[in-house]
mmCIF file of C-alpha atoms in Angstrom:
data_model
loop_
_atom_site.group_PDB
_atom_site.id
_atom_site.type_symbol
_atom_site.label_atom_id
_atom_site.label_comp_id
_atom_site.label_asym_id
_atom_site.label_seq_id
_atom_site.Cartn_x
_atom_site.Cartn_y
_atom_site.Cartn_z
ATOM 1 C CA MET A 219 -9.916 -6.003 -1.600
ATOM 2 C CA GLU A 220 -13.239 -4.688 -2.845
ATOM 3 C CA ALA A 221 -11.449 -1.783 -4.517
ATOM 4 C CA LEU A 222 -9.250 -4.222 -6.448
ATOM 5 C CA ARG A 223 -12.238 -6.265 -7.633
ATOM 6 C CA GLY A 224 -13.511 -3.220 -9.464
ATOM 7 C CA LEU A 225 -10.299 -2.813 -11.462
ATOM 8 C CA GLU A 226 -9.690 -4.091 -14.965
ATOM 9 C CA ILE A 227 -7.113 -6.827 -15.641
ATOM 10 C CA TYR A 228 -4.629 -4.358 -17.179
ATOM 11 C CA GLU A 229 -4.838 -2.204 -14.031
ATOM 12 C CA LEU A 230 -4.175 -5.250 -11.849
ATOM 13 C CA ILE A 231 -1.166 -6.128 -14.017
ATOM 14 C CA ILE A 232 0.198 -2.584 -13.673
ATOM 15 C CA PHE A 233 -0.253 -2.773 -9.893
ATOM 16 C CA ALA A 234 1.417 -6.213 -9.861
ATOM 17 C CA VAL A 235 4.456 -4.834 -11.711
ATOM 18 C CA ILE A 236 4.618 -1.954 -9.241
ATOM 19 C CA GLY A 237 4.325 -4.434 -6.377
ATOM 20 C CA LEU A 238 7.187 -6.535 -7.773
ATOM 21 C CA LEU A 239 9.392 -3.460 -8.185
ATOM 22 C CA VAL A 240 8.727 -2.313 -4.633
ATOM 23 C CA LEU A 241 9.117 -5.860 -3.278
ATOM 24 C CA PHE A 242 12.474 -6.679 -4.859
ATOM 25 C CA CYS A 243 14.058 -3.272 -5.526
ATOM 26 C CA GLY A 244 12.582 -1.101 -2.775
ATOM 27 C CA TYR A 245 15.866 0.035 -1.252
ATOM 28 C CA ARG A 246 17.724 0.492 -4.545
ATOM 29 C CA ILE A 247 14.941 2.627 -5.926
ATOM 30 C CA LYS A 248 13.803 3.986 -2.570
ATOM 31 C CA LYS A 249 12.727 7.394 -3.872
ATOM 32 C CA ILE A 250 10.720 5.743 -6.642
ATOM 33 C CA ALA A 251 9.478 3.071 -4.221
ATOM 34 C CA PHE A 252 8.311 5.758 -1.807
ATOM 35 C CA PHE A 253 6.531 7.506 -4.646
ATOM 36 C CA LEU A 254 4.900 4.236 -5.761
ATOM 37 C CA VAL A 255 3.851 3.150 -2.254
ATOM 38 C CA TRP A 256 2.418 6.575 -1.451
ATOM 39 C CA PHE A 257 0.803 6.801 -4.894
ATOM 40 C CA LEU A 258 -0.962 3.481 -4.291
ATOM 41 C CA LEU A 259 -2.010 4.622 -0.835
ATOM 42 C CA GLY A 260 -3.388 7.905 -2.194
ATOM 43 C CA TYR A 261 -5.094 6.129 -5.104
ATOM 44 C CA ASN A 262 -6.789 3.627 -2.768
ATOM 45 C CA LEU A 263 -7.779 6.291 -0.243
ATOM 46 C CA MET A 264 -9.351 8.352 -3.004
ATOM 47 C CA MET A 265 -11.159 5.253 -4.328
ATOM 48 C CA LEU A 266 -12.575 4.706 -0.821
ATOM 49 C CA PHE A 267 -13.549 8.389 -0.545
ATOM 50 C CA LEU A 268 -15.069 8.562 -4.048
ATOM 51 C CA PRO A 269 -18.549 7.200 -3.131
ATOM 52 C CA THR A 270 -18.874 9.844 -0.410
ATOM 53 C CA LEU A 271 -17.662 12.527 -2.797
ATOM 54 C CA ASN A 272 -20.162 11.307 -5.400
ATOM 55 C CA GLN A 273 -22.978 11.820 -2.894
ATOM 56 C CA TRP A 274 -21.823 15.363 -2.081
ATOM 57 C CA VAL A 275 -21.175 16.394 -5.685
ATOM 58 C CA PRO A 276 -23.502 14.545 -8.089
ATOM 59 C CA GLN A 277 -21.797 16.120 -11.123
ATOM 60 C CA ILE A 278 -18.677 14.077 -10.322
ATOM 61 C CA ALA A 279 -20.719 10.878 -10.112
ATOM 62 C CA ASP A 280 -22.157 11.543 -13.578
ATOM 63 C CA ASN A 281 -18.797 12.216 -15.230
ATOM 64 C CA ASN A 282 -16.580 9.201 -16.007
ATOM 65 C CA LEU A 283 -13.507 11.392 -16.488
ATOM 66 C CA TRP A 284 -13.702 12.611 -12.880
ATOM 67 C CA GLN A 285 -14.104 9.019 -11.689
ATOM 68 C CA ILE A 286 -10.774 8.199 -13.345
ATOM 69 C CA LEU A 287 -8.849 11.408 -12.649
ATOM 70 C CA LEU A 288 -9.648 11.926 -8.962
ATOM 71 C CA PRO A 289 -8.003 8.690 -7.727
ATOM 72 C CA ILE A 290 -4.994 9.360 -9.953
ATOM 73 C CA GLY A 291 -4.787 12.916 -8.577
ATOM 74 C CA GLY A 292 -4.984 11.666 -4.988
ATOM 75 C CA GLY A 293 -2.263 9.146 -5.763
ATOM 76 C CA LEU A 294 -0.041 11.788 -7.351
ATOM 77 C CA LEU A 295 -0.424 14.162 -4.399
ATOM 78 C CA LEU A 296 0.566 11.553 -1.833
ATOM 79 C CA GLY A 297 3.198 10.132 -4.206
ATOM 80 C CA LEU A 298 4.931 13.491 -4.493
ATOM 81 C CA LEU A 299 4.871 13.851 -0.720
ATOM 82 C CA GLY A 300 6.405 10.386 -0.390
ATOM 83 C CA PHE A 301 9.095 11.199 -2.919
ATOM 84 C CA SER A 302 10.241 14.289 -1.077
ATOM 85 C CA ILE A 303 10.249 13.379 2.616
ATOM 86 C CA GLU A 304 12.153 10.122 3.231
ATOM 87 C CA LYS A 305 11.965 9.749 7.027
ATOM 88 C CA LEU A 306 8.320 10.729 7.113
ATOM 89 C CA CYS A 307 7.682 8.151 4.407
ATOM 90 C CA VAL A 308 9.355 5.301 6.250
ATOM 91 C CA GLY A 309 7.508 6.161 9.433
ATOM 92 C CA GLY A 310 4.272 6.710 7.536
ATOM 93 C CA ILE A 311 4.529 3.408 5.675
ATOM 94 C CA CYS A 312 5.082 1.520 8.933
ATOM 95 C CA PHE A 313 2.259 3.379 10.659
ATOM 96 C CA ALA A 314 -0.099 2.803 7.702
ATOM 97 C CA LEU A 315 0.717 -0.907 7.535
ATOM 98 C CA VAL A 316 0.052 -1.314 11.278
ATOM 99 C CA MET A 317 -3.247 0.554 10.982
ATOM 100 C CA MET A 318 -4.338 -1.489 7.921
ATOM 101 C CA VAL A 319 -3.711 -4.713 9.857
ATOM 102 C CA THR A 320 -5.487 -3.277 12.915
ATOM 103 C CA VAL A 321 -8.610 -2.277 10.984
ATOM 104 C CA ARG A 322 -8.749 -5.432 8.883
ATOM 105 C CA TYR A 323 -8.274 -7.941 11.695
ATOM 106 C CA PHE A 324 -9.276 -6.256 14.932
ATOM 107 C CA GLY A 325 -12.037 -3.874 13.908
ATOM 108 C CA THR A 326 -12.679 -0.161 14.051
ATOM 109 C CA GLU A 327 -13.716 0.415 17.652
ATOM 110 C CA VAL A 328 -12.123 3.482 19.222
ATOM 111 C CA GLN A 329 -10.072 1.448 21.730
ATOM 112 C CA THR A 330 -8.775 -0.844 18.986
ATOM 113 C CA LEU A 331 -7.808 2.082 16.777
ATOM 114 C CA ALA A 332 -6.085 3.802 19.728
ATOM 115 C CA ILE A 333 -4.032 0.685 20.519
ATOM 116 C CA GLY A 334 -3.228 0.256 16.809
ATOM 117 C CA GLY A 335 -2.206 3.922 16.644
ATOM 118 C CA VAL A 336 0.149 3.562 19.611
ATOM 119 C CA VAL A 337 1.701 0.407 18.120
ATOM 120 C CA GLY A 338 1.939 2.198 14.755
ATOM 121 C CA VAL A 339 3.738 5.191 16.282
ATOM 122 C CA ILE A 340 6.188 2.893 18.086
ATOM 123 C CA ALA A 341 6.806 0.929 14.865
ATOM 124 C CA ALA A 342 7.281 4.186 12.939
ATOM 125 C CA ALA A 343 9.762 5.559 15.490
ATOM 126 C CA PHE A 344 11.730 2.300 15.462
ATOM 127 C CA ALA A 345 11.720 2.309 11.657
ATOM 128 C CA VAL A 346 13.152 5.825 11.501
ATOM 129 C CA MET A 347 15.942 4.821 13.916
ATOM 130 C CA MET A 348 16.774 1.729 11.833
ATOM 131 C CA MET A 349 16.479 3.391 8.419
ATOM 132 C CA LYS A 350 18.029 0.891 5.939
ATOM 133 C CA PRO A 351 16.519 -2.303 7.404
ATOM 134 C CA ALA A 352 13.214 -0.484 7.876
ATOM 135 C CA ILE A 353 13.161 0.651 4.251
ATOM 136 C CA ILE A 354 13.927 -2.869 3.059
ATOM 137 C CA VAL A 355 11.358 -4.588 5.275
ATOM 138 C CA SER A 356 8.634 -1.960 4.821
ATOM 139 C CA THR A 357 8.982 -1.841 1.033
ATOM 140 C CA SER A 358 9.035 -5.647 0.952
ATOM 141 C CA LEU A 359 5.918 -5.751 3.104
ATOM 142 C CA ALA A 360 4.153 -3.118 0.993
ATOM 143 C CA GLY A 361 5.005 -5.002 -2.213
ATOM 144 C CA ALA A 362 3.967 -8.304 -0.634
ATOM 145 C CA TYR A 363 0.666 -6.813 0.528
ATOM 146 C CA LEU A 364 -0.120 -5.480 -2.945
ATOM 147 C CA LEU A 365 0.835 -8.744 -4.661
ATOM 148 C CA THR A 366 -1.139 -10.797 -2.136
ATOM 149 C CA MET A 367 -4.258 -8.704 -2.609
ATOM 150 C CA ILE A 368 -3.920 -8.960 -6.405
ATOM 151 C CA LEU A 369 -3.375 -12.731 -6.216
ATOM 152 C CA LEU A 370 -6.402 -13.201 -3.967
ATOM 153 C CA THR A 371 -8.452 -11.027 -6.327
ATOM 154 C CA LEU A 372 -7.385 -12.850 -9.488
ATOM 155 C CA VAL A 373 -7.710 -16.330 -7.975
ATOM 156 C CA PRO A 374 -10.894 -16.267 -5.880
ATOM 157 C CA SER A 375 -10.616 -20.010 -5.158
ATOM 158 C CA ILE A 376 -7.727 -19.256 -2.748
ATOM 159 C CA GLU A 377 -9.301 -18.985 0.682
ATOM 160 C CA PHE A 378 -8.494 -15.549 2.101
ATOM 161 C CA SER A 379 -8.679 -16.450 5.789
ATOM 162 C CA VAL A 380 -6.304 -19.402 5.388
ATOM 163 C CA PHE A 381 -3.673 -18.088 2.985
ATOM 164 C CA TYR A 382 -3.539 -14.299 3.553
ATOM 165 C CA TRP A 383 -0.921 -14.229 6.319
ATOM 166 C CA PRO A 384 1.263 -17.094 5.036
ATOM 167 C CA ILE A 385 1.469 -15.483 1.590
ATOM 168 C CA ILE A 386 2.269 -12.009 2.970
ATOM 169 C CA ILE A 387 4.881 -13.321 5.419
ATOM 170 C CA GLY A 388 6.495 -15.609 2.837
ATOM 171 C CA VAL A 389 6.612 -13.017 0.058
ATOM 172 C CA THR A 390 7.886 -10.349 2.485
ATOM 173 C CA ALA A 391 10.656 -12.685 3.638
ATOM 174 C CA VAL A 392 11.705 -13.454 0.061
ATOM 175 C CA GLY A 393 11.651 -9.769 -0.911
ATOM 176 C CA SER A 394 13.610 -8.772 2.197
ATOM 177 C CA LEU A 395 16.240 -11.457 1.604
ATOM 178 C CA VAL A 396 16.658 -10.388 -2.014
ATOM 179 C CA GLN A 397 16.983 -6.732 -1.021
ATOM 180 C CA PHE A 398 19.412 -7.389 1.847
ATOM 181 C CA SER A 399 21.596 -9.563 -0.398
ATOM 182 C CA THR A 400 21.627 -7.093 -3.297
ATOM 183 C CA THR A 401 22.278 -3.968 -1.205
ATOM 184 C CA LYS A 402 25.252 -5.097 0.877
ATOM 185 C CA GLY A 403 27.650 -2.193 1.247
ATOM 186 C CA THR A 404 25.172 0.442 0.044
ATOM 187 C CA THR A 405 23.897 3.189 2.270
#
């Protein structure tokens, strides 16, 4: 959430639109949704890595253009990977979501990460076996996660510890229902 607090309002609005697209149209636009989800993942990973990179290469820290282009480049690289490899993307999205929940709520001890990794691999394998429902639920969950984080960033009076899970679960359920009802008969 700290990464989102550093963004401008227009960037949050762009991310909210992307989140809505992925939430409600994830299966219909699955290639685009995969690109968007993986772009956001790459963008956020690069934003998290940027302070370390700034320490290693001070010239990057001094140049505003690099501060803008590197996260976009990281997002584009992962986005292109997500666009091209569908099964890996579904499995990867499920694994990444499990690991994000593990780190956020259970910590980063080695045992916790190992258990989260095993659960993530099982969830990813199940998702690949159940492709259409997995795409719908995982894109709904990814969109719900993004929208929840943006909402909690824009409205700081909403208590994170109380409303985080109810918002994510509720928005995911709504997005999944919309996607299941609008994609009947499509493969």
